Backbone as JSON, one array per atom type, in Angstrom:
{
  "sequence": "ELEKRKEKCQKLSKKNRELEERVDKLKKERRRSRGEIEQQVAARTETLQTHIDDLRENLAHEEFHCNKLNEKLVETVRDQIILQGQYDELKEKLCSEKAKFDELW",
  "N": [[60.11, -4.44, 45.5], [59.27, -6.48, 44.38], [56.96, -6.79, 45.6], [55.43, -4.43, 44.99], [55.14, -4.58, 42.28], [53.53, -6.94, 42.22], [51.27, -6.06, 43.48], [50.74, -4.03, 41.64], [49.91, -5.61, 39.52], [47.76, -6.92, 40.35], [46.12, -4.96, 40.78], [45.8, -4.18, 38.46], [44.37, -6.71, 37.13], [42.26, -6.62, 38.26], [41.03, -4.57, 37.34], [41.19, -4.84, 34.98], [39.2, -7.14, 34.84], [36.91, -5.57, 35.44], [36.57, -4.14, 33.43], [35.68, -6.35, 31.68], [33.61, -7.19, 32.68], [32.11, -4.9, 32.44], [31.99, -4.48, 29.39], [30.87, -7.18, 28.69], [28.43, -6.56, 30.13], [27.52, -4.4, 28.19], [27.35, -5.7, 25.76], [25.33, -7.23, 26.13], [23.2, -5.48, 26.71], [23.1, -4.51, 24.23], [22.56, -6.45, 22.43], [20.04, -6.83, 23.38], [18.62, -4.27, 22.92], [19.07, -4.7, 20.15], [17.51, -7.04, 19.77], [14.75, -5.62, 20.48], [14.6, -3.71, 18.64], [14.72, -5.17, 16.43], [12.33, -6.67, 16.52], [10.4, -4.6, 16.56], [10.88, -3.52, 14.03], [9.61, -5.64, 12.78], [7.22, -6.11, 13.56], [6.3, -3.64, 12.09], [6.76, -3.97, 9.94], [4.87, -6.13, 9.29], [2.49, -4.76, 9.83], [2.61, -2.82, 7.67], [2.72, -4.59, 5.43], [-0.17, -5.39, 5.93], [-1.52, -3.28, 5.19], [-0.79, -2.69, 2.74], [-1.87, -5.28, 1.7], [-4.48, -4.5, 2.18], [-5.06, -2.34, 0.57], [-4.63, -3.33, -1.77], [-6.58, -4.97, -2.22], [-8.7, -3.29, -2.14], [-8.02, -1.62, -4.24], [-8.53, -3.71, -6.45], [-11.35, -4.04, -6.16], [-12.31, -1.23, -6.79], [-11.49, -1.3, -9.32], [-12.84, -3.28, -10.43], [-15.42, -2.14, -10.22], [-15.04, 0.05, -11.87], [-14.88, -1.09, -14.32], [-17.11, -2.1, -14.66], [-18.76, -0.11, -14.62], [-17.96, 0.94, -17.14], [-18.62, -0.5, -18.73], [-21.36, -0.21, -18.91], [-21.54, 2.12, -19.87], [-20.59, 1.75, -22.55], [-22.8, 0.39, -23.41], [-24.74, 2.28, -22.89], [-24.03, 4.35, -24.96], [-24.27, 2.88, -27.13], [-26.74, 2.35, -27.01], [-27.72, 4.75, -27.35], [-27.1, 5.72, -30.01], [-28.27, 3.72, -31.68], [-30.99, 4.6, -30.99], [-30.94, 7.06, -31.58], [-30.6, 6.66, -34.57], [-32.96, 5.45, -34.93], [-34.77, 7.72, -34.39], [-33.98, 9.58, -36.34], [-34.82, 8.17, -38.63], [-37.69, 7.93, -38.02], [-37.96, 10.6, -38.04], [-37.47, 11.31, -40.83], [-39.37, 9.99, -42.07], [-42.0, 11.38, -41.25], [-41.06, 13.66, -41.92], [-41.76, 13.06, -44.87], [-44.53, 12.3, -44.91], [-45.47, 14.28, -44.16], [-44.91, 15.97, -46.32], [-46.38, 14.57, -48.52], [-49.01, 14.97, -47.36], [-49.23, 17.79, -47.69], [-48.75, 18.49, -50.38], [-51.65, 16.99, -50.71], [-53.35, 19.11, -50.06]],
  "CA": [[59.99, -4.38, 44.41], [58.28, -7.45, 43.94], [55.43, -6.62, 46.19], [55.01, -3.35, 44.45], [54.56, -5.35, 41.15], [52.43, -7.94, 42.5], [50.02, -5.1, 43.81], [50.23, -3.64, 40.49], [49.38, -6.49, 38.82], [46.49, -7.36, 41.23], [45.2, -3.63, 40.44], [45.49, -4.37, 36.83], [43.78, -7.73, 36.99], [40.71, -6.06, 38.93], [40.67, -3.22, 36.56], [41.0, -5.73, 33.52], [37.73, -7.95, 34.96], [35.85, -4.42, 35.72], [36.56, -3.65, 32.13], [35.47, -7.21, 30.94], [32.28, -7.4, 33.19], [31.38, -3.98, 31.45], [31.9, -5.33, 28.2], [29.75, -8.27, 28.79], [26.7, -5.5, 30.14], [27.38, -3.42, 27.17], [27.27, -6.73, 24.87], [24.12, -7.7, 26.43], [22.33, -4.38, 26.38], [23.4, -4.11, 22.75], [21.57, -7.72, 22.21], [18.71, -6.64, 24.01], [18.42, -3.37, 21.89], [19.03, -4.91, 18.68], [16.14, -7.74, 19.65], [13.49, -4.86, 20.56], [14.58, -3.03, 17.13], [14.01, -6.21, 15.28], [11.0, -6.96, 17.06], [9.6, -3.1, 16.39], [10.76, -3.69, 12.6], [8.63, -7.02, 12.13], [5.72, -5.43, 13.79], [6.08, -2.41, 11.43], [6.59, -4.33, 8.38], [3.68, -6.77, 9.27], [1.49, -3.7, 9.83], [2.84, -2.41, 6.57], [2.13, -5.39, 4.76], [-1.41, -5.46, 6.07], [-1.87, -2.19, 4.56], [-0.44, -2.94, 1.36], [-3.01, -6.09, 1.27], [-5.87, -3.64, 2.09], [-5.03, -1.14, -0.56], [-4.59, -4.15, -3.15], [-7.95, -5.56, -2.13], [-9.63, -1.66, -2.53], [-7.85, -1.57, -5.76], [-9.18, -4.43, -7.06], [-12.7, -3.83, -5.71], [-12.24, 0.01, -7.57], [-11.35, -1.62, -10.87], [-14.09, -4.1, -10.87], [-16.55, -1.33, -10.26], [-14.63, 0.81, -12.99], [-15.08, -2.17, -15.51], [-18.88, -2.55, -14.84], [-19.25, 1.29, -15.35], [-17.23, 1.18, -18.47], [-19.7, -1.79, -19.74], [-22.84, 0.41, -18.65], [-21.16, 3.4, -20.58], [-20.83, 1.38, -23.76], [-24.33, 0.15, -23.51], [-25.62, 3.66, -23.12], [-23.53, 4.76, -25.94], [-24.97, 1.66, -28.24], [-28.2, 2.71, -27.03], [-28.01, 6.35, -27.7], [-26.75, 5.47, -31.39], [-29.56, 3.26, -32.1], [-32.16, 5.51, -30.6], [-30.61, 8.65, -32.82], [-30.91, 6.11, -35.81], [-34.44, 5.39, -35.21], [-35.2, 9.14, -34.56], [-33.83, 9.99, -37.75], [-35.87, 7.47, -39.74], [-38.95, 8.44, -37.89], [-37.95, 12.01, -38.65], [-37.44, 11.41, -42.35], [-40.68, 9.37, -42.35], [-42.57, 12.29, -40.53], [-41.37, 14.68, -43.32], [-42.0, 12.46, -46.2], [-45.39, 12.17, -44.85], [-45.89, 16.02, -44.25], [-44.81, 16.28, -47.74], [-47.55, 13.96, -49.02], [-50.0, 15.95, -46.57], [-49.08, 19.26, -48.17], [-49.27, 17.92, -51.64], [-52.97, 16.82, -50.88], [-53.97, 20.27, -49.86]],
  "C": [[59.09, -5.11, 43.81], [56.89, -7.3, 44.58], [54.78, -5.36, 45.33], [54.18, -3.94, 42.8], [53.64, -6.26, 41.1], [51.11, -7.21, 43.0], [49.46, -4.58, 42.6], [49.64, -4.32, 39.72], [48.01, -7.11, 39.27], [45.49, -6.29, 40.77], [44.86, -3.89, 38.93], [44.62, -5.39, 36.52], [42.09, -7.45, 37.58], [40.5, -5.03, 37.71], [40.14, -4.18, 35.03], [39.22, -6.71, 33.66], [36.74, -6.92, 35.2], [35.39, -4.57, 34.31], [35.61, -4.8, 31.36], [33.96, -7.42, 31.4], [31.64, -5.96, 32.57], [31.21, -4.11, 30.2], [30.78, -5.91, 27.74], [28.24, -7.51, 28.95], [26.54, -4.89, 29.03], [26.67, -4.33, 25.76], [25.83, -7.1, 25.1], [22.82, -6.84, 26.41], [22.34, -4.11, 24.64], [22.66, -5.37, 21.96], [20.19, -7.38, 22.5], [18.04, -5.72, 23.02], [18.1, -3.87, 20.61], [17.73, -6.0, 18.48], [15.28, -6.76, 19.77], [13.66, -4.11, 19.2], [14.11, -4.1, 16.26], [12.78, -6.54, 15.44], [9.66, -5.63, 16.43], [9.65, -3.15, 14.69], [9.83, -4.55, 12.2], [7.58, -6.41, 12.64], [5.3, -4.37, 12.79], [5.98, -3.16, 9.98], [5.17, -5.41, 8.33], [2.52, -5.75, 9.36], [1.25, -3.13, 8.2], [2.46, -3.05, 5.2], [0.66, -5.55, 4.67], [-2.07, -4.39, 5.24], [-2.03, -2.36, 3.38], [-1.6, -3.96, 0.73], [-4.04, -5.66, 1.17], [-5.91, -2.99, 0.71], [-5.07, -2.24, -1.67], [-5.94, -4.54, -3.51], [-9.1, -4.2, -2.96], [-9.28, -1.46, -4.02], [-8.52, -2.44, -6.4], [-10.6, -4.22, -7.21], [-12.99, -2.42, -6.81], [-12.18, -0.72, -9.11], [-12.44, -2.42, -11.32], [-15.22, -3.37, -11.01], [-16.48, -0.21, -11.65], [-15.34, 0.14, -14.08], [-16.78, -2.19, -15.7], [-19.28, -1.04, -15.25], [-18.95, 1.83, -16.69], [-18.54, 0.31, -19.32], [-21.09, -0.69, -20.09], [-22.68, 1.51, -19.73], [-21.3, 2.93, -22.33], [-21.94, 0.93, -24.28], [-25.1, 1.32, -23.75], [-25.23, 4.21, -24.51], [-24.21, 3.96, -26.97], [-26.05, 2.03, -28.29], [-28.61, 3.8, -27.78], [-28.03, 6.22, -29.43], [-27.84, 5.1, -32.09], [-30.9, 4.09, -32.03], [-32.08, 6.5, -31.69], [-30.99, 7.81, -34.23], [-32.33, 5.99, -36.01], [-35.21, 6.69, -35.2], [-35.15, 9.42, -35.83], [-34.6, 9.3, -38.87], [-37.16, 7.78, -39.48], [-39.04, 9.91, -38.33], [-38.26, 12.07, -40.32], [-38.84, 10.94, -42.64], [-41.92, 10.6, -42.53], [-42.64, 13.46, -41.83], [-41.96, 14.13, -44.58], [-43.62, 12.72, -46.38], [-46.51, 13.46, -44.93], [-46.01, 16.56, -45.66], [-46.11, 15.95, -48.56], [-48.74, 14.78, -48.52], [-50.06, 16.84, -47.49], [-49.28, 19.03, -49.74], [-50.91, 18.05, -51.69], [-53.72, 18.16, -50.83], [-53.68, 21.11, -50.89]]
}
């Protein structure tokens, strides 16, 4: 009876060691997998951050050009208003001169 218990105890000890080894192996795999995933996440995060930085730079560039175009548009409208005023003055003078000319005829 004692031999049987001793044998059973040895089998259980062996089984326990095998299970502990298996658990250790799984823990190592899990750590390795976690490390790989963390590296992948870090690389992807860096790539995305670079992309975001590039987009911000492009946006700033586009905003600069939009502001320049808006300034040009304001200048053009201002010039157009000035030219329209000059045109109206000249047209008025021309009509006045034409009226004087018509009176002389």
